[in-house]
Amino acid sequence: MENLIKSYKGFNKDMTCRNKQYEEGKEYEEECAEACEYGMHACEYPLDCFGYYDPAHSVYHEVEQSGEISKNGNDSKVASTKMKIGARLDIRGLVSAAIEYTKSRTTTEYTDPERATAGDRGAATAGNSGAATAGNYGAATAGNSGAAQT
């Protein structure tokens, strides 16, 4: 089975990228892929697209990448030899996709069940003692003792 990556691609408003015209729903193929060099590029983390295509002059689409895959070590950029252009996403759609991307990579494996992360008293988001992250007593986001905010 071929490796398939769900990712997000920015385009110029006319759906071009590097002088190549793209269309929603179509599939494209190139001979080889090397991140930041050649192949078709997209980002696994949706908001990384903003580093390459600014919102004022761009459109964004969900894409499926496959074939030869090459990843960039600086962010979630992926180059591929095959790409299928999916649905267009507005900024709200990209943010929602970013939240889902983050949630899909979150684990509760090391969560202490004695300390809640939400509610009236919560637990520290960083530090050693902390305070509530949500609810009636605020949040400590860094430090060794934390501080409650109301």
C-alpha positions as a LaTeX table, in Angstrom:
\begin{tabular}{lrrr}
\hline
Residue & $x$ (\AA) & $y$ (\AA) & $z$ (\AA) \\
\hline
Met1 & 0.00 & 0.00 & 0.00 \\
Glu2 & 1.26 & 3.43 & $-0.92$ \\
Asn3 & 2.15 & 5.92 & 1.85 \\
Leu4 & $-0.58$ & 8.59 & 1.95 \\
Ile5 & $-0.14$ & 11.87 & 3.85 \\
Lys6 & $-2.96$ & 14.31 & 4.56 \\
Ser7 & $-1.53$ & 17.81 & 4.36 \\
Tyr8 & $-2.36$ & 21.42 & 3.48 \\
Lys9 & $-1.13$ & 23.53 & 0.57 \\
Gly10 & $-1.06$ & 27.22 & $-0.09$ \\
Phe11 & $-1.42$ & 28.61 & $-3.59$ \\
Asn12 & $-1.49$ & 32.02 & $-5.19$ \\
Lys13 & $-5.11$ & 33.21 & $-5.53$ \\
Asp14 & $-5.19$ & 31.89 & $-9.13$ \\
Met15 & $-4.29$ & 28.37 & $-7.85$ \\
Thr16 & $-0.73$ & 28.52 & $-9.15$ \\
Cys17 & 2.42 & 27.50 & $-7.32$ \\
Arg18 & 5.88 & 27.85 & $-8.84$ \\
Asn19 & 4.37 & 28.62 & $-12.26$ \\
Lys20 & 2.30 & 25.43 & $-12.25$ \\
Gln21 & $-1.50$ & 25.65 & $-12.53$ \\
Tyr22 & $-3.53$ & 23.46 & $-10.16$ \\
Glu23 & $-7.25$ & 22.66 & $-9.93$ \\
Glu24 & $-9.39$ & 21.35 & $-7.09$ \\
Gly25 & $-10.18$ & 17.65 & $-7.43$ \\
Lys26 & $-7.33$ & 16.88 & $-9.82$ \\
Glu27 & $-4.27$ & 14.69 & $-9.31$ \\
Tyr28 & $-0.72$ & 15.67 & $-10.25$ \\
Glu29 & 2.55 & 13.81 & $-10.54$ \\
Glu30 & 6.22 & 14.78 & $-10.81$ \\
Glu31 & 9.30 & 12.64 & $-11.34$ \\
Cys32 & 11.02 & 13.07 & $-7.97$ \\
Ala33 & 10.76 & 14.86 & $-4.64$ \\
Glu34 & 13.31 & 16.52 & $-2.36$ \\
Ala35 & 12.02 & 18.88 & 0.34 \\
Cys36 & 12.80 & 22.53 & $-0.42$ \\
Glu37 & 14.24 & 21.58 & $-3.82$ \\
Tyr38 & 11.74 & 19.88 & $-6.14$ \\
Gly39 & 8.48 & 17.97 & $-6.12$ \\
Met40 & 5.11 & 19.25 & $-4.93$ \\
His41 & 5.16 & 20.74 & $-1.44$ \\
Ala42 & 2.56 & 21.02 & 1.31 \\
Cys43 & 2.55 & 21.14 & 5.13 \\
Glu44 & 1.25 & 18.49 & 7.52 \\
Tyr45 & 0.55 & 21.16 & 10.17 \\
Pro46 & $-1.99$ & 23.52 & 8.55 \\
Leu47 & $-0.70$ & 26.78 & 10.04 \\
Asp48 & 2.81 & 26.17 & 8.64 \\
Cys49 & 1.29 & 27.19 & 5.28 \\
Phe50 & 1.35 & 30.81 & 6.44 \\
Gly51 & 5.16 & 30.75 & 6.36 \\
Tyr52 & 5.01 & 30.17 & 2.60 \\
Tyr53 & 1.73 & 31.77 & 1.49 \\
Asp54 & 0.37 & 34.79 & 3.36 \\
Pro55 & $-3.42$ & 34.95 & 3.88 \\
Ala56 & $-3.85$ & 38.26 & 2.06 \\
His57 & $-2.63$ & 36.88 & $-1.28$ \\
Ser58 & $-3.32$ & 33.15 & $-1.06$ \\
Val59 & $-5.81$ & 30.31 & $-0.99$ \\
Tyr60 & $-5.41$ & 27.04 & 0.88 \\
His61 & $-6.48$ & 23.48 & 0.15 \\
Glu62 & $-6.41$ & 20.16 & 1.89 \\
Val63 & $-4.29$ & 17.77 & $-0.19$ \\
Glu64 & $-3.25$ & 14.12 & $-0.22$ \\
Gln65 & 0.42 & 13.44 & $-0.89$ \\
Ser66 & 1.85 & 10.09 & $-1.93$ \\
Gly67 & 4.53 & 8.48 & $-4.04$ \\
Glu68 & 8.09 & 9.46 & $-3.15$ \\
Ile69 & 8.06 & 11.52 & 0.06 \\
Ser70 & 10.73 & 13.89 & 1.41 \\
Lys71 & 10.36 & 15.87 & 4.65 \\
Asn72 & 11.90 & 19.16 & 5.77 \\
Gly73 & 13.45 & 19.25 & 9.25 \\
Asn74 & 12.49 & 22.89 & 9.96 \\
Asp75 & 8.70 & 22.50 & 9.99 \\
Ser76 & 6.06 & 20.10 & 8.69 \\
Lys77 & 6.79 & 20.75 & 4.99 \\
Val78 & 6.60 & 17.62 & 2.83 \\
Ala79 & 7.59 & 17.20 & $-0.80$ \\
Ser80 & 5.97 & 14.42 & $-2.82$ \\
Thr81 & 5.80 & 13.08 & $-6.34$ \\
Lys82 & 2.00 & 12.66 & $-6.26$ \\
Met83 & $-0.62$ & 15.08 & $-5.00$ \\
Lys84 & $-4.40$ & 15.20 & $-5.11$ \\
Ile85 & $-5.94$ & 18.64 & $-4.52$ \\
Gly86 & $-8.87$ & 18.50 & $-2.11$ \\
Ala87 & $-11.31$ & 21.04 & $-0.76$ \\
Arg88 & $-10.50$ & 24.70 & $-0.32$ \\
Leu89 & $-10.22$ & 25.89 & 3.29 \\
Asp90 & $-10.68$ & 29.41 & 4.62 \\
Ile91 & $-8.74$ & 30.64 & 7.66 \\
Arg92 & $-11.35$ & 29.16 & 10.01 \\
Gly93 & $-10.97$ & 25.80 & 8.27 \\
Leu94 & $-7.18$ & 25.90 & 8.59 \\
Val95 & $-7.41$ & 26.74 & 12.30 \\
Ser96 & $-9.91$ & 23.91 & 12.86 \\
Ala97 & $-7.59$ & 21.54 & 10.99 \\
Ala98 & $-4.66$ & 22.73 & 13.14 \\
Ile99 & $-6.65$ & 21.98 & 16.31 \\
Glu100 & $-7.51$ & 18.50 & 15.03 \\
Tyr101 & $-3.87$ & 17.92 & 14.01 \\
Thr102 & $-2.74$ & 18.85 & 17.53 \\
Lys103 & $-5.45$ & 16.79 & 19.25 \\
Ser104 & $-4.57$ & 13.74 & 17.14 \\
Arg105 & $-1.01$ & 13.92 & 18.44 \\
Thr106 & $-1.93$ & 14.49 & 22.09 \\
Thr107 & $-1.74$ & 11.74 & 24.67 \\
Thr108 & $-2.89$ & 11.38 & 28.25 \\
Glu109 & $-0.31$ & 8.65 & 28.92 \\
Tyr110 & 1.51 & 10.73 & 31.55 \\
Thr111 & $-1.49$ & 12.57 & 32.99 \\
Asp112 & $-1.80$ & 12.40 & 36.76 \\
Pro113 & $-5.48$ & 11.57 & 37.42 \\
Glu114 & $-5.21$ & 13.28 & 40.84 \\
Arg115 & $-4.66$ & 16.65 & 39.14 \\
Ala116 & $-7.35$ & 17.97 & 36.84 \\
Thr117 & $-6.39$ & 20.10 & 33.85 \\
Ala118 & $-9.70$ & 21.93 & 33.84 \\
Gly119 & $-12.42$ & 22.71 & 36.32 \\
Asp120 & $-12.46$ & 24.63 & 39.57 \\
Arg121 & $-8.90$ & 24.01 & 40.68 \\
Gly122 & $-7.04$ & 22.40 & 37.75 \\
Ala123 & $-3.32$ & 21.59 & 37.55 \\
Ala124 & $-0.19$ & 23.35 & 36.33 \\
Thr125 & 0.45 & 23.56 & 32.60 \\
Ala126 & 4.16 & 23.95 & 33.41 \\
Gly127 & 6.20 & 24.10 & 36.61 \\
Asn128 & 6.21 & 22.06 & 39.78 \\
Ser129 & 3.21 & 23.23 & 41.81 \\
Gly130 & 1.00 & 25.23 & 39.48 \\
Ala131 & $-2.62$ & 26.17 & 39.75 \\
Ala132 & $-5.78$ & 25.77 & 37.70 \\
Thr133 & $-5.57$ & 25.88 & 33.91 \\
Ala134 & $-9.24$ & 26.82 & 33.66 \\
Gly135 & $-12.17$ & 27.44 & 35.92 \\
Asn136 & $-12.61$ & 29.59 & 39.00 \\
Tyr137 & $-8.97$ & 29.86 & 40.04 \\
Gly138 & $-7.18$ & 30.79 & 36.79 \\
Ala139 & $-3.97$ & 29.32 & 35.42 \\
Ala140 & $-0.24$ & 29.06 & 35.95 \\
Thr141 & 1.49 & 28.69 & 32.61 \\
Ala142 & 5.10 & 28.69 & 33.80 \\
Gly143 & 7.21 & 28.79 & 36.93 \\
Asn144 & 7.83 & 26.63 & 39.97 \\
Ser145 & 4.92 & 27.63 & 42.16 \\
Gly146 & 2.37 & 29.07 & 39.76 \\
Ala147 & $-0.23$ & 31.67 & 40.54 \\
Ala148 & $-3.97$ & 31.55 & 40.43 \\
Gln149 & $-5.82$ & 34.24 & 38.52 \\
Thr150 & $-9.47$ & 35.09 & 38.91 \\
\hline
\end{tabular}
